[in-house]
XYZ file of C-alpha atoms in Angstrom:
671
model
C 55.202 89.351 -13.407
C 51.881 89.779 -15.298
C 48.898 87.520 -14.938
C 47.238 87.048 -18.019
C 43.619 84.680 -17.083
C 42.595 85.495 -20.906
C 46.188 83.749 -22.547
C 46.019 87.098 -24.407
C 49.261 87.670 -24.403
C 52.615 86.861 -26.724
C 55.990 88.102 -25.663
C 55.581 90.639 -29.167
C 52.795 92.152 -27.439
C 54.559 92.439 -24.294
C 57.665 93.406 -26.003
C 55.997 95.667 -27.864
C 54.019 97.214 -24.751
C 57.811 97.575 -23.235
C 58.710 99.995 -25.591
C 55.887 102.120 -25.205
C 56.998 102.053 -21.916
C 53.284 100.378 -21.270
C 54.383 96.748 -19.914
C 51.983 96.024 -16.453
C 55.386 94.659 -14.702
C 55.075 94.249 -10.746
C 58.112 93.397 -8.761
C 57.249 90.177 -6.726
C 58.842 88.173 -4.396
C 56.805 85.246 -4.606
C 57.161 82.441 -6.218
C 54.167 79.798 -5.045
C 51.557 80.993 -7.342
C 49.211 77.978 -5.839
C 46.360 76.869 -8.074
C 45.287 78.826 -11.075
C 44.228 78.593 -14.969
C 45.336 82.016 -15.655
C 48.655 82.248 -17.202
C 51.804 84.093 -16.182
C 54.577 85.946 -17.130
C 57.529 86.880 -15.750
C 60.771 88.694 -16.239
C 64.046 87.741 -14.857
C 67.545 90.330 -15.794
C 70.722 89.254 -15.611
C 73.927 91.561 -15.219
C 77.253 90.500 -15.011
C 78.937 92.765 -12.518
C 82.159 90.216 -12.734
C 85.184 91.171 -14.068
C 85.247 88.450 -16.758
C 82.661 86.941 -19.193
C 81.537 84.098 -16.753
C 78.818 80.651 -18.141
C 76.132 80.106 -15.880
C 72.683 78.109 -15.903
C 68.862 78.834 -15.190
C 67.344 75.936 -13.296
C 63.481 76.309 -13.363
C 63.261 74.258 -10.005
C 59.361 72.420 -10.895
C 59.264 69.871 -13.147
C 55.439 69.527 -13.016
C 54.450 72.864 -14.626
C 52.826 71.132 -18.120
C 53.498 74.865 -19.889
C 56.666 76.512 -20.322
C 58.440 78.721 -22.796
C 61.325 80.632 -21.998
C 62.569 83.452 -24.287
C 66.352 84.266 -23.633
C 67.361 87.933 -24.749
C 70.788 89.467 -24.582
C 73.240 92.266 -26.252
C 75.289 89.504 -26.965
C 73.765 86.615 -29.302
C 70.433 86.621 -31.021
C 67.366 85.851 -28.952
C 66.737 82.197 -28.001
C 63.295 80.068 -27.151
C 62.566 77.023 -25.715
C 58.919 75.464 -25.722
C 58.623 72.719 -23.189
C 57.351 71.665 -19.857
C 55.511 68.602 -18.582
C 52.974 68.305 -21.374
C 56.176 67.942 -23.924
C 58.429 65.525 -25.109
C 61.584 65.025 -22.160
C 63.650 66.085 -25.909
C 62.506 69.324 -25.660
C 64.515 69.978 -22.031
C 68.139 71.717 -23.633
C 69.709 70.286 -21.162
C 68.987 66.151 -20.325
C 68.449 66.870 -16.402
C 64.649 66.553 -14.040
C 64.599 70.046 -13.962
C 64.835 72.368 -16.904
C 68.150 74.290 -17.572
C 69.492 76.771 -19.697
C 73.358 77.425 -20.182
C 74.177 81.415 -21.036
C 77.064 82.931 -21.380
C 76.860 86.812 -20.182
C 80.023 88.934 -21.009
C 81.639 91.750 -18.801
C 78.331 94.258 -17.804
C 76.248 92.273 -20.371
C 72.784 92.682 -19.140
C 70.345 89.145 -20.154
C 66.789 88.783 -20.118
C 64.833 86.126 -19.408
C 61.226 85.795 -20.377
C 59.111 83.045 -18.581
C 55.696 81.692 -19.918
C 53.853 79.598 -16.913
C 50.438 77.914 -17.262
C 49.379 74.928 -15.365
C 46.258 73.307 -13.949
C 48.453 71.591 -11.297
C 50.445 73.058 -8.350
C 52.068 76.692 -10.287
C 55.544 77.281 -8.228
C 58.089 78.961 -9.787
C 61.766 78.375 -8.445
C 64.599 80.323 -10.342
C 68.368 80.457 -8.949
C 70.989 81.311 -11.355
C 74.291 79.213 -10.694
C 77.842 79.013 -11.827
C 78.049 75.620 -13.558
C 80.869 74.362 -10.585
C 78.359 75.627 -7.869
C 75.109 73.345 -9.840
C 77.097 70.503 -10.202
C 78.244 70.644 -6.661
C 74.863 70.964 -5.465
C 73.172 69.149 -7.708
C 75.320 65.346 -6.825
C 74.294 66.166 -3.612
C 70.611 65.816 -3.969
C 71.419 63.400 -7.061
C 73.189 61.488 -3.747
C 70.319 62.106 -1.292
C 67.672 60.691 -3.997
C 69.612 57.651 -4.468
C 70.151 56.796 -1.126
C 66.331 57.638 -0.001
C 65.154 55.060 -3.332
C 68.084 52.579 -2.418
C 67.181 52.458 1.408
C 62.960 51.891 -0.037
C 64.211 49.003 -2.464
C 66.193 47.605 0.516
C 63.188 47.117 2.153
C 61.244 46.644 -0.268
C 63.754 43.598 -1.398
C 63.449 42.423 2.301
C 60.027 42.036 2.965
C 59.801 40.197 -0.266
C 61.679 37.595 1.279
C 59.165 37.689 4.286
C 56.589 37.524 1.622
C 57.547 34.106 0.035
C 58.465 32.479 3.386
C 55.817 33.197 5.436
C 52.786 34.275 2.875
C 52.080 36.830 4.880
C 49.608 38.956 3.454
C 51.309 42.530 5.761
C 54.231 42.301 3.300
C 52.499 42.194 0.356
C 50.591 45.429 1.133
C 54.090 47.178 2.095
C 55.553 46.140 -0.586
C 52.783 47.821 -2.375
C 52.504 51.183 -0.483
C 56.399 51.455 -0.249
C 57.165 50.862 -4.232
C 54.221 52.973 -5.189
C 54.961 55.701 -3.149
C 58.594 55.474 -4.034
C 57.477 56.308 -7.642
C 55.462 59.161 -6.679
C 58.508 60.731 -4.846
C 60.752 61.123 -8.171
C 57.772 61.908 -10.065
C 57.589 64.790 -7.585
C 61.176 65.261 -8.004
C 60.652 65.404 -11.559
C 63.238 61.321 -11.796
C 60.569 58.919 -13.437
C 60.337 61.104 -16.485
C 64.042 61.640 -16.849
C 65.125 57.881 -16.532
C 61.173 55.851 -16.389
C 59.150 57.402 -19.132
C 60.531 60.151 -21.172
C 58.784 59.016 -24.393
C 55.192 59.074 -22.650
C 54.373 62.498 -21.894
C 50.648 61.913 -21.433
C 51.881 58.902 -18.726
C 53.611 61.903 -16.781
C 50.717 63.723 -16.891
C 48.143 61.780 -14.724
C 51.171 59.751 -12.975
C 50.905 61.689 -9.447
C 47.183 61.536 -8.619
C 47.600 58.209 -9.629
C 50.303 56.864 -8.370
C 49.118 58.620 -4.702
C 45.865 56.679 -5.211
C 47.520 53.649 -5.803
C 50.087 54.493 -2.639
C 47.223 55.299 -0.130
C 45.449 51.955 -1.090
C 47.786 49.981 -0.540
C 48.406 52.281 2.545
C 44.681 51.673 4.074
C 45.282 48.107 3.151
C 48.518 47.772 5.037
C 46.854 49.592 8.309
C 43.813 47.759 8.104
C 45.872 44.678 8.101
C 48.694 45.240 10.626
C 47.526 47.132 13.051
C 44.044 44.219 12.975
C 41.697 47.816 13.127
C 38.696 45.093 13.593
C 39.962 44.063 16.505
C 41.314 47.020 18.718
C 38.876 49.929 16.572
C 36.050 48.464 14.780
C 34.348 51.604 15.057
C 36.515 53.380 13.412
C 37.154 51.335 10.229
C 35.163 54.041 8.361
C 37.948 56.235 8.471
C 40.090 53.023 5.986
C 37.144 53.164 4.557
C 37.153 56.727 3.787
C 40.798 56.898 2.247
C 40.105 53.897 -0.010
C 37.461 55.564 -1.666
C 39.667 58.829 -1.917
C 42.351 57.093 -3.041
C 40.095 54.907 -5.637
C 38.411 58.397 -6.617
C 42.435 59.855 -7.358
C 43.551 56.532 -9.924
C 40.510 56.604 -11.758
C 39.641 60.653 -11.632
C 43.610 61.007 -12.918
C 42.335 58.123 -15.451
C 39.806 60.032 -16.991
C 39.065 63.431 -15.655
C 42.164 65.205 -14.610
C 42.214 68.268 -13.770
C 42.791 71.116 -11.364
C 39.481 69.219 -9.288
C 41.883 66.269 -9.504
C 44.760 67.376 -8.317
C 43.529 70.055 -5.703
C 41.824 67.127 -4.178
C 45.650 65.070 -3.894
C 46.988 68.004 -2.097
C 43.930 67.585 0.239
C 44.061 64.183 -0.328
C 47.719 64.125 0.965
C 46.928 66.416 3.887
C 43.717 65.133 5.529
C 44.921 61.081 5.331
C 46.394 62.038 8.955
C 44.058 63.632 10.719
C 42.164 59.741 9.839
C 45.368 57.665 10.532
C 47.215 58.717 13.043
C 43.927 58.458 15.294
C 43.003 54.998 14.374
C 46.526 54.055 15.430
C 46.590 55.478 18.684
C 43.498 54.374 19.586
C 44.451 50.677 18.732
C 47.876 51.888 21.132
C 45.387 52.426 23.522
C 43.751 49.199 23.299
C 46.719 46.675 23.344
C 47.562 46.253 19.377
C 51.476 45.338 19.417
C 52.761 47.040 16.166
C 50.691 50.614 16.600
C 52.780 52.128 18.788
C 55.943 52.187 16.192
C 53.351 52.280 13.184
C 52.345 55.992 14.906
C 55.344 56.985 15.215
C 56.921 56.235 11.471
C 53.749 57.326 10.160
C 53.632 60.055 12.008
C 56.841 61.717 10.917
C 56.230 60.852 7.648
C 52.831 62.007 7.530
C 54.763 66.087 9.041
C 56.631 65.595 5.753
C 53.788 64.882 3.329
C 51.432 67.455 5.173
C 54.472 70.514 5.179
C 55.159 69.312 1.251
C 51.467 69.719 0.406
C 51.100 73.135 2.642
C 53.588 74.573 0.493
C 51.270 73.512 -2.490
C 48.613 75.233 -1.631
C 50.902 78.258 -1.015
C 49.795 77.907 2.500
C 53.449 78.196 3.647
C 56.845 80.060 1.770
C 59.330 77.429 -0.115
C 62.517 76.328 1.563
C 64.491 72.984 2.317
C 61.726 71.774 3.880
C 59.051 72.274 2.528
C 60.570 70.832 -0.334
C 62.010 67.714 0.597
C 60.015 66.883 3.420
C 58.103 64.141 2.711
C 62.129 62.682 1.736
C 62.712 63.125 5.539
C 59.819 61.835 6.809
C 59.595 58.946 4.788
C 63.825 58.012 5.407
C 62.390 57.941 9.340
C 59.523 56.163 8.305
C 61.442 53.230 6.849
C 63.961 52.743 10.105
C 60.644 52.833 12.447
C 58.642 49.772 10.147
C 61.297 48.311 9.816
C 61.342 48.250 13.831
C 57.092 46.973 13.765
C 58.457 44.367 10.839
C 60.685 42.981 13.531
C 58.778 42.832 16.638
C 55.167 41.404 13.740
C 58.600 38.773 13.021
C 58.247 37.694 16.753
C 55.166 37.928 17.459
C 55.039 35.191 14.347
C 57.635 33.164 16.119
C 55.939 33.433 19.375
C 52.571 32.140 18.290
C 54.847 29.537 16.115
C 56.170 28.388 19.071
C 53.023 28.498 21.372
C 50.600 26.591 18.624
C 53.753 24.046 18.111
C 53.946 22.928 21.936
C 49.805 23.427 21.814
C 50.483 20.732 18.887
C 52.907 18.753 21.165
C 51.184 18.565 24.197
C 48.217 17.271 22.107
C 50.003 14.925 20.653
C 51.379 13.800 24.256
C 48.408 13.488 25.444
C 46.788 11.951 22.734
C 49.718 9.201 22.400
C 49.196 8.607 26.555
C 45.399 7.879 26.086
C 45.996 5.703 23.250
C 48.091 3.734 25.616
C 45.964 4.315 28.340
C 43.086 2.754 25.551
C 45.267 -0.445 24.920
C 46.363 -0.981 28.372
C 42.108 -1.089 29.276
C 41.688 -3.114 26.563
C 44.245 -5.466 27.348
C 42.847 -5.728 30.890
C 39.674 -6.136 29.626
C 40.183 -8.841 27.523
C 41.856 -10.263 30.106
C 39.636 -10.496 32.653
C 36.787 -11.290 30.084
C 39.151 -14.580 30.000
C 39.505 -15.062 33.215
C 36.111 -14.699 33.938
C 35.155 -17.200 31.160
C 37.863 -19.660 32.050
C 37.092 -19.865 36.362
C 33.308 -20.334 35.523
C 33.665 -23.465 35.357
C 36.142 -24.652 38.220
C 33.123 -22.524 39.686
C 30.659 -24.720 38.569
C 32.267 -28.092 39.878
C 33.399 -25.671 43.229
C 30.064 -24.999 43.857
C 28.540 -28.355 43.233
C 31.025 -30.639 45.460
C 30.730 -27.807 47.990
C 26.955 -29.104 47.871
C 28.449 -32.403 48.401
C 30.116 -31.586 51.928
C 27.634 -32.718 54.180
C 30.262 -33.888 56.814
C 31.023 -29.393 57.191
C 29.220 -26.952 59.583
C 26.216 -26.405 58.056
C 27.701 -21.624 58.772
C 30.547 -23.151 56.379
C 29.161 -24.785 53.583
C 26.319 -21.705 53.404
C 29.660 -19.166 53.494
C 31.256 -21.448 50.618
C 27.940 -21.642 48.369
C 27.548 -18.017 49.444
C 31.188 -17.057 48.017
C 31.422 -19.148 45.237
C 27.526 -17.874 44.239
C 29.297 -14.279 44.689
C 32.384 -15.691 42.265
C 30.146 -16.695 39.592
C 27.676 -13.115 39.411
C 31.610 -11.139 39.534
C 32.372 -13.538 36.062
C 29.197 -13.165 34.195
C 29.371 -9.447 35.223
C 33.260 -8.945 33.636
C 32.118 -11.096 30.286
C 28.744 -8.473 29.744
C 30.936 -5.508 30.280
C 33.859 -7.156 27.249
C 30.519 -8.318 25.299
C 28.885 -5.210 25.111
C 31.294 -2.034 26.357
C 29.125 0.449 25.167
C 25.500 -1.088 26.764
C 24.153 -0.453 30.344
C 24.958 -4.055 31.671
C 25.019 -3.367 35.025
C 21.771 -4.680 36.811
C 19.671 -1.953 38.360
C 19.256 -0.577 42.114
C 16.656 -2.865 44.539
C 15.915 -1.671 47.634
C 17.589 -4.076 49.733
C 18.457 -5.052 53.833
C 21.685 -3.700 54.494
C 22.707 -5.590 57.685
C 22.713 -9.471 55.495
C 25.222 -8.571 52.359
C 27.339 -7.065 54.994
C 26.896 -10.195 57.245
C 27.825 -12.158 54.384
C 30.666 -9.990 53.151
C 32.254 -10.413 57.190
C 31.714 -13.843 57.468
C 34.128 -14.210 54.139
C 36.486 -12.353 55.056
C 37.379 -13.738 58.423
C 37.581 -16.965 56.785
C 39.780 -15.358 53.843
C 42.029 -13.481 56.738
C 41.767 -16.539 59.190
C 45.344 -17.701 58.917
C 46.424 -13.757 59.135
C 47.411 -13.206 62.562
C 45.995 -10.490 64.425
C 43.945 -9.750 62.090
C 40.315 -8.902 63.151
C 36.925 -8.177 61.161
C 33.907 -6.965 63.580
C 31.248 -6.093 62.960
C 28.220 -3.434 65.047
C 24.727 -2.988 63.810
C 22.366 0.001 65.532
C 20.173 -0.731 62.182
C 19.129 -4.285 60.835
C 16.309 -2.830 59.433
C 18.349 -0.400 57.518
C 17.045 -0.235 53.759
C 18.366 1.542 50.539
C 18.309 1.304 47.150
C 21.037 -0.424 45.474
C 22.638 -3.469 43.214
C 23.532 -6.100 45.852
C 26.748 -7.980 44.374
C 27.941 -4.645 43.708
C 27.554 -3.718 46.893
C 28.675 -6.740 48.659
C 31.665 -6.619 46.032
C 32.512 -2.541 47.566
C 32.644 -3.678 50.768
C 34.564 -6.874 50.738
C 37.255 -5.140 48.053
C 37.083 -1.763 51.045
C 37.754 -4.301 54.344
C 40.221 -6.341 51.405
C 42.318 -2.414 51.249
C 42.578 -2.236 55.305
C 44.027 -5.518 56.106
C 46.313 -5.508 53.040
C 47.272 -1.795 54.523
C 48.619 -3.769 57.889
C 52.056 -3.689 58.782
C 51.720 -5.680 62.324
C 48.264 -7.014 63.515
C 45.250 -5.051 63.847
C 41.328 -4.467 63.762
C 39.218 -3.499 60.919
C 35.643 -2.664 61.888
C 32.630 -2.124 60.294
C 29.252 -0.158 61.390
C 26.681 0.238 60.436
C 24.070 3.088 61.526
C 20.702 4.963 60.649
C 21.206 8.271 60.873
C 18.253 11.631 59.125
C 17.277 9.449 57.046
C 20.004 8.374 56.127
C 22.112 5.122 56.572
C 25.854 5.431 56.959
C 28.527 2.712 56.859
C 32.163 3.161 57.934
C 34.699 0.610 58.145
C 37.724 1.759 60.303
C 41.264 -0.090 60.586
C 43.997 0.975 63.458
C 46.533 0.810 60.174
C 49.442 3.414 59.542
C 47.156 5.649 58.290
C 47.044 8.199 55.189
C 49.290 10.986 54.756
C 47.387 14.253 54.263
C 49.326 14.799 50.806
C 47.609 11.654 49.303
C 44.481 11.427 51.169
C 43.592 13.973 48.981
C 44.610 12.115 45.746
C 42.586 8.828 46.886
C 39.359 8.542 45.029
C 40.871 9.363 41.699
C 41.803 6.955 39.162
C 44.806 6.082 38.944
C 45.850 6.734 42.286
C 46.969 3.526 45.058
C 48.707 3.774 48.188
C 50.184 1.476 50.334
C 49.369 -1.550 48.314
C 51.953 -3.184 46.015
C 50.619 -3.862 42.780
C 47.605 -1.989 43.579
C 45.835 -0.257 40.648
C 44.199 2.720 42.034
C 40.798 1.464 40.604
C 38.993 0.184 43.880
C 38.469 3.657 45.688
C 37.501 4.879 42.528
C 35.214 1.997 41.534
C 33.609 2.472 44.749
C 33.011 6.210 44.964
C 31.347 6.843 41.713
C 29.052 3.207 42.344
C 28.061 5.029 45.259
C 27.556 8.657 43.960
C 25.819 6.308 41.132
C 22.105 5.245 43.936
C 22.897 8.742 45.576
C 24.928 8.485 48.407
C 28.413 9.544 49.177
C 31.937 8.297 50.166
C 33.948 10.013 52.445
C 37.839 9.406 53.442
C 39.370 10.279 56.676
C 43.040 9.443 57.754
C 45.342 9.727 60.549
C 49.043 9.051 60.199
C 49.814 6.062 62.804
C 46.430 5.962 63.815
C 44.438 4.541 61.397
C 42.245 4.985 58.162
C 37.788 5.517 58.232
C 35.872 4.849 55.314
C 32.380 6.639 55.398
C 29.399 5.393 53.285
C 26.165 7.390 53.312
C 23.415 6.073 51.279
C 19.587 7.495 51.147
C 17.217 4.769 53.730
C 14.404 3.385 51.605
C 11.350 3.156 54.813
C 9.819 -0.144 54.751
C 6.375 -0.383 53.882
C 3.586 -0.458 57.246
C 2.164 -3.349 56.483
C -1.686 -3.578 56.003
C -3.696 -4.347 59.620
C -4.637 -7.183 60.798
C -7.670 -6.229 62.340
C -9.912 -3.367 61.940
C -12.718 -2.148 63.738
C -15.665 0.379 62.673
C -18.254 1.956 65.403
C -22.239 2.513 63.307
C -25.024 2.256 63.964
C -26.604 1.194 60.412
C -26.382 -2.824 59.872
C -26.232 -1.661 55.865
C -23.315 0.263 56.402
C -21.825 -2.991 58.312
C -22.316 -5.491 55.304
C -20.100 -2.899 53.101
C -17.567 -2.495 55.611
C -16.986 -6.082 55.290
C -16.977 -7.137 52.496
C -14.729 -4.247 51.422
C -12.367 -6.090 54.658
C -12.336 -9.449 53.513
C -11.285 -8.029 49.812
C -8.114 -6.559 51.438
C -7.518 -9.689 53.301
C -8.498 -7.668 57.108
C -10.566 -8.923 60.064
C -13.963 -6.264 60.817
C -15.074 -6.174 63.799
C -18.130 -3.926 63.509
C -19.949 -2.922 67.116
C -23.160 -0.681 66.914
C -22.499 1.050 70.476
C -19.786 2.223 72.732
C -20.454 -0.202 74.634
C -19.409 -2.580 71.932
C -16.516 -0.842 71.001
C -15.081 -0.607 74.427
C -15.595 -4.908 74.546
C -13.946 -5.024 71.539
C -10.687 -3.212 72.533
C -9.924 -4.232 75.073
C -7.180 -6.737 74.214
C -6.200 -5.002 70.521
C -3.137 -2.866 70.129
C -3.082 0.210 70.732
C -2.044 0.919 66.942
C -5.499 -1.293 65.823
C -7.355 0.913 63.475
C -10.258 2.698 64.610
C -13.133 3.995 62.020
C -16.007 5.854 63.815
C -19.312 6.859 62.710
C -19.714 11.081 63.280
C -23.822 10.424 64.113
C -24.806 7.385 66.297
C -28.351 8.400 67.155
C -29.868 9.267 70.509
C -27.772 12.294 69.919
C -24.162 10.604 70.442
C -22.087 12.017 68.218
C -19.057 9.801 67.231
C -16.864 12.983 67.987
C -17.309 12.465 71.401
C -16.118 8.455 71.712
C -12.525 9.421 69.573
C -11.838 12.190 72.268
C -12.353 9.303 74.592
C -10.303 6.821 73.422
C -7.321 9.159 72.518
C -7.232 10.547 75.770
């Protein structure tokens, strides 16, 4: 080998130096010269030591060499010269092949000398092999078959993903197709196949195709990685690494097109080696955070990047040239495709599961909507029917009320009960009509402070009359708080008590007693409705009070108890159910008790020795409707209060004259 950094030597000059014994040849076994702008001369001597003439093929196995001049000298034939390389048209090669092949014949004992002049702004390799024609054909067909199988695998995956892209419109498949195609073209550019079969007439494009295709491939890879791993969700802080790969890919594309040279070629090898240090940690981090496709991705691209890194290390002359280094990307990419097929299958399964879940959610929503629509239609029909009944019943109720007033032969108690019941039914009908005519408006009367004892007594009298002829049914009422008051709507309260009593009576399977009790406890009014019927099982008791839940009543709608609970809660109270199967059920209603306002006193006592004060107090007492007894002395006070109740207010002036203090008089009265 001769290093010619100044590009000053020619074949003639070298031959002349050899004749003079001054040619600076040095022996070398290193066929990987790395990146260099220098010119290299190689000399290869081949001697035929066989017993017959031999036909041989010399293969220069690096198709990316930019300039390759080959000179052949032999004892038997005249010298031959070929000027070829990556920058030359493809037909400049003596044999149409992806590598550079030179056929020569060597007679028995003959000697053939090859001189090679090499120049390249990219990696400079010089893999030279001499084959017999038979040996070369066997090896060449095997390599071509392997490359063909590799390309077939990638094209099959591209077609498969293309159909998935058409059916799913998932951008991941688009990114994968772009990556697979550009990478396949890149690999076949590196081995010379594309220049032989796709663009043999375009040497300029062939010269820049490696960095441009590498940039396109890694650009799609960055998009594919970001999308399939969902890095925004699983690795948001590591997206900067993918942006760096995107920037490097764009540099390769535009640098290759507009400023191709040694820098771009070096960066291409560096970029291919550095990318795994970015992408693999991202995929492992996504795997740690639960990405379902990250495991397959990490393995797939781990194998590919391992092969690519070995190839790049060979280009940088870090490792020697060998079979694995030459075809590492093929091996890695083949494993990559197999693993990615599994990743895509996982994604398809996930998509199907998500689709099924979405369809189930839609189905449930549609069913819920249909049920709501049916319920609304049912409620509308009930409301319409109730309004019609309320409208139609008003006239008969009015007539019944008028007739009841004329039933003078009936006892006054019964006549009053009939009139009260008719009035309450009239109020229920009016309330139904108000609700139907203004469904969204506030139609209920506002709560007012009302004594509960009388309201309950009226309902009890009505219920006793209603169930008078039902054998064995008793309705009892006890009250320990006759003056208890609460803030309620009277008609609604009576309707609520009436419905609860009806619930107890209608649930009787045999004679029974319904007991109502009214009491006051700790600032609350307690109404308890208890029966000794069959009771309610615990599992059903837990559901009662909800809308639509009923028990023990034929044709029950489940609205009465729900309405009672919500009404009591609107009044600031609570409704609780308790029951024991076989012993009966109790409904307990608690309401905030409203204390009755204390009436203004009718008589007021004043002790003061000032007549002017007496005059002012008399005017004030008269305005308040109270009687004022004004006293000037303690003796007058003693006489005034002799027969008055103890809660009569007494007002005493502090200074009564003659040293008498009002506080002393007040203390005596208190004691």
